[in-house]
Tab-separated table of C-alpha atoms (C1' of nucleotides) in Angstrom:
chain	number	residue	atom	x	y	z
A	1	UNK	CA	94.201	80.993	109.578
A	2	UNK	CA	94.599	77.674	109.350
A	3	UNK	CA	98.971	76.748	110.146
A	4	UNK	CA	98.245	73.224	111.554
A	5	UNK	CA	97.346	74.318	114.477
A	6	UNK	CA	93.702	77.195	114.487
A	7	UNK	CA	93.715	79.152	117.435
A	8	UNK	CA	91.178	75.817	118.405
A	9	UNK	CA	89.765	75.299	121.982
A	10	UNK	CA	89.994	79.371	122.993
A	11	UNK	CA	87.164	79.570	124.585
A	12	UNK	CA	86.839	83.782	123.625
A	13	UNK	CA	85.841	85.674	120.981
A	14	UNK	CA	89.124	87.650	120.664
A	15	UNK	CA	90.825	84.011	119.243
A	16	UNK	CA	87.433	84.089	116.891
A	17	UNK	CA	88.442	87.662	115.419
A	18	UNK	CA	91.401	86.720	115.137
A	19	UNK	CA	91.078	83.321	113.264
A	20	UNK	CA	89.269	85.837	110.475
A	21	UNK	CA	91.660	89.296	110.756
A	22	UNK	CA	94.512	87.505	112.424
A	23	UNK	CA	96.748	86.721	109.209
A	24	UNK	CA	99.384	88.943	108.099
A	25	UNK	CA	98.526	91.609	105.948
A	26	UNK	CA	94.877	90.774	106.631
A	27	UNK	CA	94.480	93.848	108.891
A	28	UNK	CA	95.840	96.735	106.274
A	29	UNK	CA	93.850	94.933	103.582
A	30	UNK	CA	91.088	96.186	105.428
A	31	UNK	CA	92.944	99.263	106.714
A	32	UNK	CA	92.845	100.675	103.068
A	33	UNK	CA	89.154	99.459	101.886
A	34	UNK	CA	88.135	101.964	104.971
A	35	UNK	CA	90.936	104.611	103.301
A	36	UNK	CA	88.838	104.021	100.367
A	37	UNK	CA	91.118	101.763	98.142
A	38	UNK	CA	88.550	98.796	96.120
A	39	UNK	CA	91.039	97.867	93.318
A	40	UNK	CA	93.066	95.062	93.037
A	41	UNK	CA	96.254	96.966	92.531
A	42	UNK	CA	95.309	99.581	94.119
A	43	UNK	CA	95.533	97.407	97.014
A	44	UNK	CA	99.214	95.942	95.412
A	45	UNK	CA	100.710	98.664	95.420
A	46	UNK	CA	100.125	100.526	98.421
A	47	UNK	CA	100.629	98.012	100.128
A	48	UNK	CA	104.048	96.457	98.941
A	49	UNK	CA	102.831	92.386	99.846
A	50	UNK	CA	102.466	89.494	97.043
A	51	UNK	CA	100.282	89.259	94.734
A	52	UNK	CA	99.400	85.597	95.423
A	53	UNK	CA	98.445	86.885	99.167
A	54	UNK	CA	96.962	89.609	98.429
A	55	UNK	CA	94.959	87.832	96.161
A	56	UNK	CA	93.941	84.809	98.801
A	57	UNK	CA	93.020	87.457	101.705
A	58	UNK	CA	90.645	89.591	99.634
A	59	UNK	CA	89.263	85.570	98.566
A	60	UNK	CA	89.325	84.846	102.392
A	61	UNK	CA	87.452	88.261	103.001
A	62	UNK	CA	85.060	87.826	100.797
A	63	UNK	CA	84.233	84.522	102.074
A	64	UNK	CA	83.596	85.725	105.582
A	65	UNK	CA	81.446	88.138	104.807
A	66	UNK	CA	84.364	91.815	104.940
A	67	UNK	CA	84.609	92.306	101.748
A	68	UNK	CA	81.828	91.922	99.086
A	69	UNK	CA	83.492	91.578	95.564
A	70	UNK	CA	81.111	93.594	92.911
A	71	UNK	CA	81.765	94.053	89.368
A	72	UNK	CA	81.623	97.736	88.356
A	73	UNK	CA	82.611	97.475	84.481
A	74	UNK	CA	81.459	94.417	82.209
A	75	UNK	CA	84.092	94.779	79.275
A	76	UNK	CA	86.788	93.568	80.286
A	77	UNK	CA	84.955	92.188	83.338
A	78	UNK	CA	86.419	94.355	86.472
A	79	UNK	CA	85.625	93.926	89.928
A	80	UNK	CA	86.252	96.191	93.161
A	81	UNK	CA	86.100	95.067	96.825
A	82	UNK	CA	83.848	97.267	98.902
A	83	UNK	CA	83.597	96.771	102.832
A	84	UNK	CA	80.394	95.119	103.897
A	85	UNK	CA	78.459	96.135	107.850
A	86	UNK	CA	80.711	93.647	108.882
A	87	UNK	CA	83.876	95.161	108.141
A	88	UNK	CA	83.117	98.349	108.450
A	89	UNK	CA	82.858	97.389	112.364
A	90	UNK	CA	86.356	96.565	112.375
A	91	UNK	CA	87.005	100.372	112.290
A	92	UNK	CA	86.917	100.593	115.952
A	93	UNK	CA	89.714	98.010	116.443
A	94	UNK	CA	91.377	99.579	113.556
A	95	UNK	CA	91.101	102.617	115.462
A	96	UNK	CA	92.400	101.477	118.421
A	97	UNK	CA	95.476	100.086	117.027
A	98	UNK	CA	95.932	103.138	115.312
A	99	UNK	CA	96.285	105.054	118.780
A	100	UNK	CA	97.882	102.734	120.897
A	101	UNK	CA	100.818	102.899	118.013
A	102	UNK	CA	100.982	106.402	117.604
A	103	UNK	CA	100.704	107.068	121.369
A	104	UNK	CA	103.479	103.880	122.222
A	105	UNK	CA	106.018	104.317	118.695
A	106	UNK	CA	105.139	106.925	116.294
A	107	UNK	CA	104.787	110.387	118.367
A	108	UNK	CA	104.069	112.407	114.997
A	109	UNK	CA	100.465	111.540	113.736
A	110	UNK	CA	100.981	109.884	110.157
A	111	UNK	CA	97.621	110.505	109.309
A	112	UNK	CA	94.496	112.952	111.415
A	113	UNK	CA	91.211	112.007	112.076
A	114	UNK	CA	87.920	114.197	112.864
A	115	UNK	CA	84.925	113.975	112.890
A	116	UNK	CA	83.770	115.735	109.812
A	117	UNK	CA	80.499	117.487	111.856
A	118	UNK	CA	82.311	119.200	113.874
A	119	UNK	CA	86.095	119.533	113.042
A	120	UNK	CA	86.845	118.564	116.684
A	121	UNK	CA	89.327	115.665	116.549
A	122	UNK	CA	88.720	111.528	117.553
A	123	UNK	CA	89.272	110.470	121.421
A	124	UNK	CA	90.902	106.651	122.265
A	125	UNK	CA	87.930	104.711	120.854
A	126	UNK	CA	87.225	106.747	117.647
A	127	UNK	CA	84.642	109.119	119.421
A	128	UNK	CA	84.542	112.613	118.725
A	129	UNK	CA	85.937	114.293	121.406
A	130	UNK	CA	83.198	117.053	121.454
A	131	UNK	CA	80.096	115.400	120.607
A	132	UNK	CA	81.444	112.636	122.907
A	133	UNK	CA	79.379	110.399	120.406
A	134	UNK	CA	80.781	107.335	118.683
A	135	UNK	CA	81.591	108.813	114.632
A	136	UNK	CA	80.127	106.642	111.769
A	137	UNK	CA	82.758	105.634	109.458
A	138	UNK	CA	81.296	107.539	106.885
A	139	UNK	CA	81.993	110.607	108.669
A	140	UNK	CA	85.114	110.377	109.823
A	141	UNK	CA	88.024	112.398	107.793
A	142	UNK	CA	91.622	111.667	107.134
A	143	UNK	CA	94.001	113.979	106.370
A	144	UNK	CA	97.478	114.112	106.363
A	145	UNK	CA	99.654	114.408	109.309
A	146	UNK	CA	102.861	116.090	110.147
A	147	UNK	CA	104.723	112.533	110.367
A	148	UNK	CA	103.790	111.141	107.346
A	149	UNK	CA	106.095	110.621	104.641
A	150	UNK	CA	104.209	110.366	101.189
A	151	UNK	CA	105.976	107.436	99.150
A	152	UNK	CA	106.199	110.022	95.568
A	153	UNK	CA	106.126	107.066	93.445
A	154	UNK	CA	103.172	105.285	94.391
A	155	UNK	CA	99.753	107.176	93.213
A	156	UNK	CA	97.447	105.317	96.081
A	157	UNK	CA	99.585	107.452	98.445
A	158	UNK	CA	99.876	110.386	96.623
A	159	UNK	CA	96.073	110.379	96.323
A	160	UNK	CA	95.419	110.133	100.289
A	161	UNK	CA	97.360	113.487	100.865
A	162	UNK	CA	94.246	115.391	99.908
A	163	UNK	CA	91.499	115.288	102.714
A	164	UNK	CA	89.211	113.101	102.169
A	165	UNK	CA	86.416	110.882	104.318
A	166	UNK	CA	87.628	107.550	104.872
A	167	UNK	CA	85.511	104.822	102.413
A	168	UNK	CA	85.029	107.820	99.497
A	169	UNK	CA	87.193	105.947	97.100
A	170	UNK	CA	90.071	107.156	95.956
A	171	UNK	CA	90.729	108.889	92.804
A	172	UNK	CA	93.861	108.355	91.109
A	173	UNK	CA	95.848	110.379	89.077
A	174	UNK	CA	97.439	109.294	86.040
A	175	UNK	CA	100.620	110.918	86.043
A	176	UNK	CA	102.579	108.238	85.951
B	1	UNK	CA	107.145	90.691	112.357
B	2	UNK	CA	110.268	89.499	110.374
B	3	UNK	CA	108.932	87.431	107.584
B	4	UNK	CA	112.057	88.722	105.473
B	5	UNK	CA	109.271	91.353	104.847
B	6	UNK	CA	108.421	93.256	107.376
B	7	UNK	CA	105.402	96.574	107.110
B	8	UNK	CA	107.835	98.931	105.551
B	9	UNK	CA	106.626	101.476	103.959
B	10	UNK	CA	103.683	101.482	105.813
B	11	UNK	CA	103.157	104.995	106.271
B	12	UNK	CA	101.089	104.339	109.206
B	13	UNK	CA	100.712	104.038	112.824
B	14	UNK	CA	98.636	100.536	112.847
B	15	UNK	CA	101.167	98.684	111.026
B	16	UNK	CA	103.411	99.931	113.062
B	17	UNK	CA	101.335	98.462	116.057
B	18	UNK	CA	100.742	95.146	113.938
B	19	UNK	CA	105.126	94.653	113.798
B	20	UNK	CA	105.069	94.272	117.346
B	21	UNK	CA	101.609	92.438	117.858
B	22	UNK	CA	101.230	91.441	114.885
B	23	UNK	CA	102.455	88.153	114.747
B	24	UNK	CA	100.508	84.677	116.079
B	25	UNK	CA	100.215	83.869	119.448
B	26	UNK	CA	101.148	87.699	120.322
B	27	UNK	CA	97.387	88.849	121.007
B	28	UNK	CA	96.298	85.848	122.926
B	29	UNK	CA	99.378	86.636	125.106
B	30	UNK	CA	98.521	90.121	126.049
B	31	UNK	CA	95.307	89.070	126.421
B	32	UNK	CA	95.894	86.235	129.365
B	33	UNK	CA	97.619	88.542	131.038
B	34	UNK	CA	95.258	90.663	130.860
B	35	UNK	CA	92.769	88.007	132.507
B	36	UNK	CA	95.478	87.605	135.246
B	37	UNK	CA	97.906	84.728	133.864
B	38	UNK	CA	101.843	85.635	134.647
B	39	UNK	CA	103.880	82.502	134.499
B	40	UNK	CA	105.099	80.691	131.097
B	41	UNK	CA	103.329	77.163	132.316
B	42	UNK	CA	100.150	78.470	132.860
B	43	UNK	CA	100.637	80.674	129.544
B	44	UNK	CA	101.434	77.088	127.743
B	45	UNK	CA	98.652	75.155	128.952
B	46	UNK	CA	96.205	78.048	128.163
B	47	UNK	CA	97.414	78.969	124.701
B	48	UNK	CA	98.104	75.266	123.473
B	49	UNK	CA	100.940	77.009	121.852
B	50	UNK	CA	104.106	75.704	120.771
B	51	UNK	CA	107.110	76.305	123.909
B	52	UNK	CA	109.175	77.646	121.321
B	53	UNK	CA	106.553	80.439	120.247
B	54	UNK	CA	105.903	81.348	123.685
B	55	UNK	CA	109.028	81.536	124.389
B	56	UNK	CA	109.962	84.071	121.494
B	57	UNK	CA	106.516	85.655	122.646
B	58	UNK	CA	107.624	86.771	125.668
B	59	UNK	CA	110.876	87.008	124.986
B	60	UNK	CA	109.962	89.560	121.718
B	61	UNK	CA	107.205	91.555	123.852
B	62	UNK	CA	109.335	92.099	127.082
B	63	UNK	CA	111.577	93.504	124.526
B	64	UNK	CA	108.621	95.818	123.659
B	65	UNK	CA	108.085	96.631	126.539
B	66	UNK	CA	105.267	95.301	126.812
B	67	UNK	CA	105.048	93.274	129.558
B	68	UNK	CA	107.983	92.843	132.168
B	69	UNK	CA	110.011	89.896	133.480
B	70	UNK	CA	110.134	89.806	137.211
B	71	UNK	CA	111.448	87.365	139.795
B	72	UNK	CA	109.201	86.618	142.463
B	73	UNK	CA	110.832	83.671	144.375
B	74	UNK	CA	115.089	83.524	144.015
B	75	UNK	CA	115.682	79.872	144.555
B	76	UNK	CA	114.900	78.621	142.207
B	77	UNK	CA	114.402	81.128	140.507
B	78	UNK	CA	111.696	82.019	138.983
B	79	UNK	CA	110.303	84.526	136.529
B	80	UNK	CA	106.681	86.033	135.687
B	81	UNK	CA	105.943	88.017	133.299
B	82	UNK	CA	103.524	91.228	134.252
B	83	UNK	CA	101.667	93.724	131.388
B	84	UNK	CA	103.624	96.703	131.805
B	85	UNK	CA	101.240	100.727	130.931
B	86	UNK	CA	101.760	100.016	127.689
B	87	UNK	CA	100.473	96.337	127.600
B	88	UNK	CA	97.962	97.999	129.472
B	89	UNK	CA	97.058	100.525	126.878
B	90	UNK	CA	96.071	97.823	124.822
B	91	UNK	CA	92.928	96.978	126.451
B	92	UNK	CA	90.601	98.774	124.726
B	93	UNK	CA	91.821	97.280	121.275
B	94	UNK	CA	91.504	93.625	122.487
B	95	UNK	CA	88.202	94.338	123.546
B	96	UNK	CA	86.961	96.187	120.111
B	97	UNK	CA	88.529	92.945	118.913
B	98	UNK	CA	86.370	90.738	120.923
B	99	UNK	CA	83.370	92.766	120.744
B	100	UNK	CA	83.260	92.159	117.001
B	101	UNK	CA	84.035	88.431	117.161
B	102	UNK	CA	81.110	88.037	119.276
B	103	UNK	CA	78.913	90.229	117.170
B	104	UNK	CA	79.259	88.749	114.279
B	105	UNK	CA	80.659	85.033	114.736
B	106	UNK	CA	79.445	83.862	118.472
B	107	UNK	CA	76.303	85.063	119.383
B	108	UNK	CA	76.582	83.745	123.054
B	109	UNK	CA	78.925	85.669	124.654
B	110	UNK	CA	82.027	83.554	126.019
B	111	UNK	CA	82.998	86.327	129.040
B	112	UNK	CA	80.714	88.774	130.481
B	113	UNK	CA	82.972	92.075	130.894
B	114	UNK	CA	81.116	94.728	133.538
B	115	UNK	CA	82.707	97.578	135.057
B	116	UNK	CA	83.075	96.727	138.735
B	117	UNK	CA	82.463	99.926	140.146
B	118	UNK	CA	78.452	100.187	139.079
B	119	UNK	CA	77.265	96.196	137.585
B	120	UNK	CA	76.931	97.916	133.961
B	121	UNK	CA	77.912	96.129	131.138
B	122	UNK	CA	80.622	97.274	128.740
B	123	UNK	CA	80.034	98.768	125.393
B	124	UNK	CA	82.257	98.775	122.160
B	125	UNK	CA	85.066	100.422	123.018
B	126	UNK	CA	84.995	99.545	126.538
B	127	UNK	CA	83.419	102.084	128.195
B	128	UNK	CA	80.590	101.778	130.846
B	129	UNK	CA	77.232	101.879	129.188
B	130	UNK	CA	75.484	103.879	132.411
B	131	UNK	CA	78.273	105.837	133.972
B	132	UNK	CA	79.928	106.645	130.399
B	133	UNK	CA	83.077	106.946	131.536
B	134	UNK	CA	86.160	104.574	130.019
B	135	UNK	CA	86.243	101.960	132.635
B	136	UNK	CA	90.093	102.092	134.083
B	137	UNK	CA	91.339	98.096	132.956
B	138	UNK	CA	91.586	97.787	137.371
B	139	UNK	CA	87.605	97.990	137.462
B	140	UNK	CA	86.837	95.794	135.012
B	141	UNK	CA	85.317	92.519	136.489
B	142	UNK	CA	85.299	89.210	133.833
B	143	UNK	CA	82.636	86.293	134.430
B	144	UNK	CA	82.018	83.374	132.787
B	145	UNK	CA	79.041	84.230	130.309
B	146	UNK	CA	76.396	82.059	128.791
B	147	UNK	CA	78.709	79.902	125.467
B	148	UNK	CA	81.837	79.419	127.716
B	149	UNK	CA	82.603	75.386	127.547
B	150	UNK	CA	85.410	75.305	129.620
B	151	UNK	CA	88.181	73.013	129.318
B	152	UNK	CA	88.273	71.194	132.714
B	153	UNK	CA	91.612	69.052	132.196
B	154	UNK	CA	93.004	72.939	131.897
B	155	UNK	CA	93.422	74.486	135.440
B	156	UNK	CA	93.578	78.402	134.189
B	157	UNK	CA	90.500	77.601	132.251
B	158	UNK	CA	89.273	76.379	135.700
B	159	UNK	CA	90.570	79.148	137.781
B	160	UNK	CA	88.795	81.938	134.760
B	161	UNK	CA	85.396	80.475	135.643
B	162	UNK	CA	85.389	82.443	138.822
B	163	UNK	CA	84.221	85.895	138.796
B	164	UNK	CA	87.423	88.572	138.978
B	165	UNK	CA	89.048	91.734	138.087
B	166	UNK	CA	91.205	91.559	134.849
B	167	UNK	CA	94.962	91.355	136.171
B	168	UNK	CA	94.590	90.391	139.299
B	169	UNK	CA	96.351	87.473	139.252
B	170	UNK	CA	94.782	84.186	138.427
B	171	UNK	CA	94.642	81.987	141.203
B	172	UNK	CA	95.072	77.802	140.639
B	173	UNK	CA	93.720	74.905	142.400
B	174	UNK	CA	96.220	72.051	142.558
B	175	UNK	CA	93.814	69.216	142.093
B	176	UNK	CA	95.227	67.422	139.470
C	1	DC	C1'	96.667	93.550	61.862
C	2	DC	C1'	99.952	93.986	64.711
C	3	DT	C1'	101.727	94.996	69.116
C	4	DT	C1'	101.597	96.636	73.630
C	5	DT	C1'	99.374	98.293	77.759
C	6	DT	C1'	96.414	97.219	81.570
C	7	DA	C1'	93.414	94.442	85.237
C	8	DG	C1'	93.383	91.126	87.957
C	9	DG	C1'	94.984	87.458	88.391
C	10	DT	C1'	97.724	81.859	88.612
C	11	DT	C1'	102.149	79.423	89.650
C	12	DC	C1'	106.470	77.591	91.254
C	13	DA	C1'	110.927	77.557	93.590
C	14	DG	C1'	113.466	78.893	97.795
C	15	DT	C1'	113.276	80.298	102.866
C	16	DG	C1'	112.017	81.159	106.794
C	17	DA	C1'	108.785	80.508	110.464
C	18	DA	C1'	105.484	77.759	113.260
C	19	DC	C1'	104.587	72.898	114.702
C	20	DG	C1'	105.516	69.318	118.137
C	21	DA	C1'	108.111	66.171	120.594
C	22	DA	C1'	111.694	65.278	122.775
C	23	DC	C1'	115.198	66.659	125.551
C	24	DC	C1'	117.886	69.670	129.433
C	25	DC	C1'	118.783	71.676	133.773
C	26	DA	C1'	118.594	73.313	138.375
C	27	DC	C1'	116.080	73.003	142.080
C	28	DA	C1'	112.985	70.729	146.034
C	29	DG	C1'	110.731	67.197	147.859
C	30	DT	C1'	111.230	62.367	150.105
D	1	DA	C1'	118.912	58.513	144.510
D	2	DC	C1'	114.982	59.700	142.353
D	3	DT	C1'	111.464	61.386	141.547
D	4	DG	C1'	108.753	66.178	140.226
D	5	DT	C1'	108.521	70.911	138.697
D	6	DG	C1'	109.313	75.248	136.178
D	7	DG	C1'	111.314	77.430	132.563
D	8	DG	C1'	113.349	76.871	129.068
D	9	DT	C1'	116.214	75.069	123.736
D	10	DT	C1'	116.749	71.986	120.168
D	11	DC	C1'	115.113	69.740	116.025
D	12	DG	C1'	113.108	67.699	112.393
D	13	DT	C1'	109.151	68.438	109.306
D	14	DT	C1'	104.850	70.825	107.735
D	15	DC	C1'	103.109	74.586	106.292
D	16	DA	C1'	102.793	79.688	104.827
D	17	DC	C1'	104.622	83.760	103.168
D	18	DT	C1'	108.239	86.147	99.380
D	19	DG	C1'	109.824	87.592	94.795
D	20	DA	C1'	109.480	86.456	90.235
D	21	DA	C1'	107.406	84.593	86.002
D	22	DC	C1'	103.491	83.214	83.511
D	23	DC	C1'	99.112	83.655	81.876
D	24	DT	C1'	94.185	85.730	79.850
D	25	DA	C1'	91.429	88.973	78.389
D	26	DA	C1'	90.096	93.280	76.432
D	27	DA	C1'	91.515	97.964	74.468
D	28	DA	C1'	94.776	100.935	73.297
D	29	DG	C1'	98.100	102.862	69.300
D	30	DG	C1'	99.739	102.294	64.903
DNA sequence: CCTTTTAGGTTCAGTGAACGAACCCACAGT
DNA sequence: ACTGTGGGTTCGTTCACTGAACCTAAAAGG
């Protein structure tokens, strides 16, 4: 966090976690990565964060081992950011936070998450409501919900209208 | 959040939740409230946050309906802050965040959480490992873990050494 | 060959938030 | 009359976020 005063002396794993993901934009970067966003520019347009902040967050998350920067083409050199095991492990937290936000503020869901295996919805903690098991991130299917109001100017937002699995890379249509 | 740019246009319940609890110190205030802290001064010494920030966060959380300010004595007028239903609903999120922090950074647990009914530990989402059910917050028992290094100068830290249920008010010993 | 576009950044001035210390006030105790 | 305590507010400094501009390397277009 590093704001002169970090969460020193907090004797608590929650505070330790917040040192890594507690800054502004950080959890939204992780969320987008779970949604399948991988490229700098896609994060940029979908989040609307300042470029400098995004660059700082991607670097910090990479340094913390939440994201991994990997070269996907040589010429011109281009990198993408993908979640590590440690990053994937944030899914339950994000899921719980999203459930809380939806239940208490956005009553109509923006996105619906289902267990891809059996098609039923996820419970409060990311578990499948019928199977009862904790669904692995890659088996979560995401589809637009009734409360969603996509931004037609944002190709990432458009791409996320198609039902897809988490982590599956977003497909950007080139139509401006 | 209100830093010129809020998380506008995020079309997402996670972003909505972060507008409420995403600022620095906010989630730690909620954590302390779950641990049984209720008074301004106790939050102050235990968190180590600047007084002005704490006052702002308590006010904001009260306005958002996460905390409730209630008068517990008339003369001199004294108030305490207790979690509402909406605040209690943040427990799964904090629990998941704590589990993540512990698994990836603090390998020895600072605090141990158990289902008070059966005595067994909590899983990744706050569910009881043997009963399998989601444990209600008030039935979670908290005890110090091996990794805990309490601050002897802080009475709240000392009070939390005693095993206790979540939400049960902390008992501050008056010895200096 | 020259120009434009694209991905992925860095730099910089302005502003708003966090920090820490000091101050304030009402009441209680002695 | 003095001191202590709970619960704040004020204020100057520092730091992080913001938005806009700028940079680079390579590819694409003409």
